[in-house]
Coordinates of C-alpha atoms and ligand atoms in Angstrom, one line a residue:
M1 CA 0.0 0.0 0.0
K2 CA 1.2 3.5 -0.8
F3 CA 0.7 6.3 1.7
E4 CA 1.6 10.0 1.1
A5 CA 3.4 11.8 3.9
L6 CA 0.8 13.5 6.2
K7 CA 2.2 17.0 5.7
T8 CA 1.4 16.8 2.0
W9 CA -2.3 16.9 2.8
L10 CA -2.8 17.9 6.4
P11 CA -1.3 21.3 7.2
E12 CA 1.0 21.2 10.2
H13 CA -0.1 22.9 13.4
S14 CA 3.4 23.0 14.7
E15 CA 6.5 21.3 13.3
N16 CA 5.8 17.6 12.7
L17 CA 2.3 17.7 14.2
G18 CA -1.1 17.7 12.5
L19 CA -4.2 19.0 14.3
I20 CA -7.9 18.8 13.4
A21 CA -10.3 20.5 15.8
G22 CA -13.9 21.4 15.9
P23 CA -17.2 20.4 17.5
C24 CA -18.4 16.8 17.8
S25 CA -21.5 17.9 15.8
A26 CA -22.4 20.9 13.8
E27 CA -25.4 22.2 15.7
T28 CA -26.3 25.7 14.5
E29 CA -24.6 27.9 11.9
E30 CA -23.7 30.3 14.7
Q31 CA -22.1 27.6 16.9
L32 CA -20.1 26.2 14.0
L33 CA -18.9 29.6 12.7
S34 CA -18.0 31.0 16.1
T35 CA -16.0 27.9 17.0
A36 CA -14.3 28.0 13.6
R37 CA -13.4 31.7 14.0
Q38 CA -11.9 31.2 17.4
L39 CA -10.0 28.1 16.3
S40 CA -8.6 29.9 13.3
A41 CA -7.5 32.8 15.5
K42 CA -5.6 30.2 17.6
G43 CA -3.8 28.9 14.5
V44 CA -5.9 25.8 13.9
K45 CA -6.0 25.0 10.2
V46 CA -8.4 22.1 9.9
L47 CA -12.0 22.1 11.1
R48 CA -14.0 19.0 12.0
A49 CA -17.7 18.7 12.6
G50 CA -20.1 15.7 12.5
I51 CA -22.9 16.3 10.1
W52 CA -24.4 12.8 10.4
K53 CA -24.1 11.4 13.9
P54 CA -24.1 7.7 14.6
R55 CA -25.9 7.5 18.0
T56 CA -26.2 4.5 20.2
R57 CA -29.9 4.9 20.7
P58 CA -32.6 6.3 18.4
G59 CA -34.2 9.6 19.4
A60 CA -30.9 11.3 20.3
F61 CA -29.7 14.2 18.2
E62 CA -28.6 12.5 14.9
G63 CA -26.9 15.4 13.2
I64 CA -28.2 18.3 11.1
G65 CA -27.5 16.6 7.8
V66 CA -26.8 18.2 4.4
E67 CA -27.9 21.7 5.6
A68 CA -24.8 21.9 7.8
L69 CA -22.5 21.2 4.8
A70 CA -23.2 24.8 3.7
W71 CA -22.2 26.1 7.1
M72 CA -18.9 24.2 6.7
N73 CA -18.3 26.0 3.5
T74 CA -19.1 29.4 5.0
A75 CA -16.5 28.6 7.8
K76 CA -14.0 27.6 5.1
Q77 CA -14.5 30.8 3.1
E78 CA -14.4 33.0 6.2
T79 CA -11.4 31.4 7.9
G80 CA -9.5 29.6 5.1
M81 CA -9.6 26.4 7.2
L82 CA -9.9 23.0 5.5
T83 CA -13.0 21.1 6.4
S84 CA -13.5 17.5 7.5
T85 CA -16.5 15.4 8.3
E86 CA -17.5 11.8 9.0
V87 CA -19.1 9.7 6.2
A88 CA -20.8 6.4 7.1
N89 CA -22.4 5.5 3.7
V90 CA -22.4 6.3 0.0
K91 CA -25.0 9.0 0.3
H92 CA -22.8 10.9 2.8
V93 CA -19.8 10.5 0.5
Y94 CA -21.6 12.0 -2.5
A95 CA -23.1 14.9 -0.4
A96 CA -19.7 15.7 1.2
L97 CA -17.9 15.6 -2.1
K98 CA -20.5 17.8 -3.8
A99 CA -20.2 20.3 -0.9
G100 CA -16.4 20.5 -1.3
I101 CA -15.5 19.0 2.1
D102 CA -11.7 18.6 2.0
I103 CA -11.1 15.6 4.2
L104 CA -13.3 12.6 5.0
W105 CA -13.2 10.3 8.0
I106 CA -14.7 6.9 8.5
G107 CA -16.1 6.5 12.1
A108 CA -15.6 3.6 14.5
R109 CA -19.1 2.2 13.9
T110 CA -18.4 2.1 10.2
S111 CA -14.8 0.8 10.0
V112 CA -16.2 -2.2 11.9
N113 CA -18.3 -3.2 8.9
P114 CA -16.5 -4.4 5.8
F115 CA -19.6 -4.0 3.6
A116 CA -20.0 -0.4 4.5
V117 CA -16.3 0.4 4.1
Q118 CA -16.2 -1.3 0.7
E119 CA -19.2 0.7 -0.5
I120 CA -17.5 3.9 0.6
A121 CA -14.3 2.8 -1.1
D122 CA -16.1 2.0 -4.4
A123 CA -17.8 5.5 -4.3
L124 CA -14.3 7.1 -3.9
K125 CA -12.7 5.3 -6.8
G126 CA -10.8 7.9 -8.9
V127 CA -11.4 10.7 -6.3
D128 CA -8.3 12.4 -4.9
I129 CA -9.4 13.2 -1.3
P130 CA -7.8 12.4 2.0
V131 CA -9.5 9.7 4.1
I132 CA -8.9 9.1 7.8
I133 CA -9.9 5.7 9.1
K134 CA -10.8 5.4 12.7
N135 CA -10.2 2.2 14.5
P136 CA -13.2 -0.1 14.6
V137 CA -15.1 -0.2 18.0
N138 CA -13.8 -3.7 18.8
P139 CA -10.1 -4.3 19.3
D140 CA -9.5 -6.2 16.1
I141 CA -6.3 -5.0 14.3
D142 CA -7.1 -7.0 11.1
L143 CA -10.4 -5.3 10.8
W144 CA -8.7 -1.9 11.0
Y145 CA -6.0 -3.0 8.6
G146 CA -8.7 -4.4 6.2
A147 CA -10.6 -1.0 6.2
I148 CA -7.3 0.7 5.3
E149 CA -6.7 -1.9 2.5
R150 CA -10.2 -1.3 1.1
I151 CA -9.7 2.5 1.0
S152 CA -6.2 2.1 -0.4
G153 CA -7.6 -0.3 -3.0
A154 CA -9.8 2.5 -4.3
G155 CA -6.6 4.3 -5.3
I156 CA -6.6 6.7 -2.3
T157 CA -3.0 7.5 -1.1
K158 CA -3.8 10.3 1.4
I159 CA -4.7 8.0 4.2
A160 CA -4.2 8.2 8.0
A161 CA -5.3 5.9 10.8
L162 CA -7.1 7.5 13.7
H163 CA -6.9 5.9 17.1
R164 CA -10.0 6.5 19.2
G165 CA -9.9 3.6 21.5
F166 CA -12.0 0.4 21.8
S167 CA -15.2 -0.7 23.5
S168 CA -14.5 -2.8 26.6
L169 CA -16.6 -4.5 29.2
S170 CA -14.1 -3.9 31.9
K171 CA -14.6 -0.8 34.0
S172 CA -11.9 1.8 33.3
V173 CA -11.3 5.5 33.5
Y174 CA -11.5 5.7 29.7
R175 CA -14.6 6.0 27.7
N176 CA -12.9 3.8 25.1
D177 CA -9.9 1.7 26.2
P178 CA -6.9 2.9 24.3
Q179 CA -5.1 -0.5 24.0
W180 CA -2.0 1.3 22.8
Q181 CA -0.4 -2.0 21.6
I182 CA -2.9 -2.1 18.7
P183 CA -2.0 1.1 17.0
I184 CA 1.7 0.4 17.8
E185 CA 1.4 -2.9 16.0
L186 CA -0.5 -1.3 13.1
K187 CA 2.4 1.2 12.8
R188 CA 4.9 -1.7 12.8
R189 CA 3.0 -3.4 10.0
L190 CA 2.5 -0.2 7.9
K191 CA 5.6 2.0 8.5
D192 CA 4.6 4.8 6.2
L193 CA 1.0 5.1 7.5
P194 CA 0.4 8.3 9.4
I195 CA -1.3 7.8 12.7
L196 CA -3.5 10.3 14.5
C197 CA -4.9 10.2 18.0
D198 CA -8.4 11.2 19.1
P199 CA -8.0 11.8 22.8
S200 CA -11.6 13.1 23.0
H201 CA -13.3 9.7 22.3
I202 CA -10.6 7.7 24.2
T203 CA -11.1 9.6 27.4
G204 CA -14.7 10.9 27.2
R205 CA -13.6 13.7 29.6
R206 CA -11.9 17.0 28.9
D207 CA -9.6 16.9 32.0
M208 CA -7.8 13.9 30.5
I209 CA -7.3 15.2 27.0
F210 CA -3.8 16.6 27.7
K211 CA -2.4 13.4 29.3
V212 CA -3.6 11.1 26.5
S213 CA -2.4 13.6 23.8
Q214 CA 1.0 13.7 25.4
K215 CA 1.1 9.9 25.5
A216 CA 0.3 9.8 21.8
L217 CA 3.1 12.3 21.0
D218 CA 5.5 10.3 23.2
L219 CA 4.7 7.3 21.0
N220 CA 5.5 9.4 17.9
Y221 CA 2.0 9.9 16.6
D222 CA 1.7 12.3 13.6
G223 CA -1.2 14.4 14.8
L224 CA -4.4 14.8 16.9
M225 CA -8.1 15.3 16.4
I226 CA -9.6 17.1 19.4
E227 CA -13.3 17.9 19.8
T228 CA -13.7 21.6 20.5
H229 CA -16.9 23.6 21.1
I230 CA -17.6 27.2 21.8
S231 CA -19.6 26.2 24.9
P232 CA -18.8 22.5 25.7
K233 CA -21.3 22.1 28.5
D234 CA -24.2 23.1 26.1
A235 CA -23.0 20.7 23.4
W236 CA -25.8 18.6 21.8
S237 CA -23.4 15.5 21.8
D238 CA -20.3 14.5 23.7
A239 CA -20.6 17.5 26.1
N240 CA -18.2 16.0 28.7
Q241 CA -15.2 15.7 26.4
Q242 CA -15.2 18.9 24.4
V243 CA -12.9 21.8 25.2
T244 CA -13.1 25.5 24.4
P245 CA -10.8 26.9 21.7
T246 CA -8.9 28.7 24.4
D247 CA -8.4 25.5 26.4
L248 CA -7.4 23.7 23.2
S249 CA -4.8 26.3 22.6
K250 CA -3.5 25.9 26.2
I251 CA -3.3 22.1 25.7
M252 CA -1.3 22.5 22.4
D253 CA 1.1 25.0 24.0
K254 CA 1.9 22.6 26.8
L255 CA 2.4 19.5 24.6
M256 CA 5.9 18.4 24.0
V257 CA 6.4 17.1 20.4
R258 CA 9.2 14.4 20.5
A259 CA 11.6 13.9 17.6
S260 CA 11.6 10.4 16.1
T261 CA 15.4 10.3 16.0
S262 CA 18.4 12.4 16.7
D263 CA 21.9 12.6 15.1
S264 CA 23.5 13.8 18.3
A265 CA 26.5 11.4 18.6
N266 CA 26.0 11.4 22.4
F267 CA 22.4 10.3 22.1
V268 CA 23.1 7.6 19.4
E269 CA 26.0 6.2 21.5
S270 CA 24.1 6.0 24.8
L271 CA 21.1 4.6 23.0
E272 CA 23.2 1.8 21.5
E273 CA 24.8 1.0 24.8
L274 CA 21.4 0.8 26.6
R275 CA 19.9 -1.2 23.8
S276 CA 22.6 -3.7 24.0
K277 CA 21.9 -4.1 27.7
I278 CA 18.2 -4.7 26.9
N279 CA 19.2 -7.3 24.3
N280 CA 21.3 -9.1 26.9
F281 CA 18.3 -9.1 29.3
D282 CA 16.1 -10.4 26.6
N283 CA 18.5 -13.3 25.9
Q284 CA 18.4 -14.1 29.7
I285 CA 14.6 -13.9 29.7
F286 CA 14.5 -16.4 26.9
E287 CA 17.0 -18.8 28.6
L288 CA 15.0 -18.5 31.9
L289 CA 11.7 -19.1 30.2
S290 CA 12.9 -22.1 28.3
G291 CA 14.5 -23.5 31.4
R292 CA 11.3 -23.0 33.4
M293 CA 9.2 -24.7 30.7
E294 CA 11.6 -27.7 30.6
V295 CA 11.1 -28.1 34.4
A296 CA 7.3 -27.7 33.9
A297 CA 7.5 -30.6 31.4
E298 CA 9.4 -32.7 33.9
I299 CA 6.7 -32.1 36.5
G300 CA 4.1 -33.0 33.8
K301 CA 5.9 -36.4 33.4
I302 CA 5.8 -37.2 37.1
K303 CA 2.2 -36.1 37.4
K304 CA 1.3 -38.4 34.5
A305 CA 3.2 -41.3 36.1
D306 CA 1.2 -40.9 39.4
N307 CA -2.0 -39.8 37.7
I308 CA -2.2 -36.4 39.3
A309 CA -4.2 -33.5 37.9
V310 CA -2.3 -30.7 36.2
L311 CA -3.8 -27.7 38.1
Q312 CA -3.0 -27.4 41.7
T313 CA -4.9 -24.4 42.9
S314 CA -2.9 -24.0 46.1
R315 CA 0.4 -24.0 44.2
W316 CA -0.9 -21.4 41.8
D317 CA -2.1 -19.3 44.7
E318 CA 1.4 -19.5 46.2
I319 CA 3.0 -18.4 42.9
V320 CA 0.6 -15.4 42.6
R321 CA 1.3 -14.3 46.2
K322 CA 5.0 -14.7 45.8
A323 CA 4.9 -12.7 42.6
A324 CA 2.9 -9.9 44.2
A325 CA 5.5 -9.7 47.1
K326 CA 8.4 -9.8 44.7
A327 CA 6.8 -7.1 42.6
E328 CA 6.4 -4.9 45.7
E329 CA 10.0 -5.6 46.7
T330 CA 11.5 -4.8 43.2
G331 CA 9.2 -1.9 42.5
L332 CA 7.5 -3.5 39.5
N333 CA 4.0 -2.8 38.6
Q334 CA 1.6 -5.3 40.2
D335 CA -0.8 -5.5 37.3
F336 CA 2.0 -6.1 34.8
I337 CA 3.5 -8.9 37.0
Q338 CA 0.1 -10.6 37.4
K339 CA -0.4 -10.6 33.7
V340 CA 3.1 -11.9 32.9
Y341 CA 2.7 -14.7 35.5
A342 CA -0.8 -15.6 34.4
Q343 CA 0.6 -16.2 30.9
V344 CA 3.7 -18.1 32.1
H345 CA 1.5 -20.3 34.3
Q346 CA -1.0 -20.9 31.5
E347 CA 1.9 -22.0 29.2
S348 CA 3.1 -24.4 31.9
I349 CA -0.4 -25.8 32.1
N350 CA -0.6 -26.2 28.3
I351 CA 2.7 -28.1 28.3
Q352 CA 1.7 -30.4 31.1
T353 CA -1.7 -31.0 29.6
A354 CA -0.1 -32.0 26.3
I355 CA 2.1 -34.5 28.2
L356 CA -0.8 -36.0 30.2
D357 CA -2.8 -36.4 27.0
E358 CA 0.0 -38.2 25.1
D359 CA -0.7 -41.8 24.4
Ligands
LIG401 C1 -16.9 11.5 16.3 O1 -15.7 11.7 15.8 O2 -17.6 12.4 16.7 C2 -17.4 10.2 16.4 C3 -18.6 9.8 16.2 O3 -16.4 9.3 16.7 P1 -16.2 7.7 16.7 O4 -16.5 7.2 15.3 O5 -14.8 7.6 17.1 O6 -17.2 7.2 17.8
LIG402 MN1 -18.0 13.0 19.3

């Protein structure tokens, strides 16, 4: 797949950082225009607004529809900003193209559906417009990758992935669990693909926007999409997560953009030295794990000989408690250690089960 560099189609807000801002939804012409004016005065160059809103339950505000496309154009003419909106079906695509919207994005409830994405891709064949693809609501990297392939297959090269977090059953401070390892893996698979972060939908709350944005920049993301409203508390959708243009500007001033590399000899040398230490530790981890698994297999053999069950709950309990104490002692994160040990223990069980089941 071929992807054009982000700065060829998304104006930089500051060096090496793209920014799209604007309300969750276009509500009234006045709300959209005054938000756009203030954003533009703060140096924001790309406006977002939802025109068609995918809502969880019917009866909620479902967007103004085509009428608001004209407001987007007025905002563009007045401020010179580029405009962007979400398209969820072919009708939206045609209306947005006809209205001269500059950048389209595919929302999380659409990227989850290959039929919908393919229809949008087919409608975009031969059109030179940037398309931003939000991650699907469920944490399925292949589905996200597939949506990117479908849009790329339509001949679009101005593509970016937009990380907005994933639905999750477990209780968390986030509205949508970020699961950072998924966009990181996507970036590993598609090195040239620009990646943006949407801290608004990840957090669901404005007081966390800065922290998540900074985390994205620490991970070398290429840009941000942040919901911004002239009067957030009165917003018709996503009132808790929108920020005022003034607060957005404060957030942007505070953010530290990290360089992806440095040619400072000092930095390169120290990095190499530290990485070689890490490589040594990794080798030791592998030796220890393979040694541990060999012993687990030995135990499997003696359990089989005496017809003993694989899982000994009391032994597992002992391992968990010891690991918790060791984590405390060594200053390692409890949650991390519990996850590592759960995996290690599961693999021991798998090995022993295989031995017990051997003929
Ligand atoms: C939005 O950007 O307002 C939106 C609906 O986002 P998502 O598709 O991430 O839920
Ligand atoms: Mn929203």
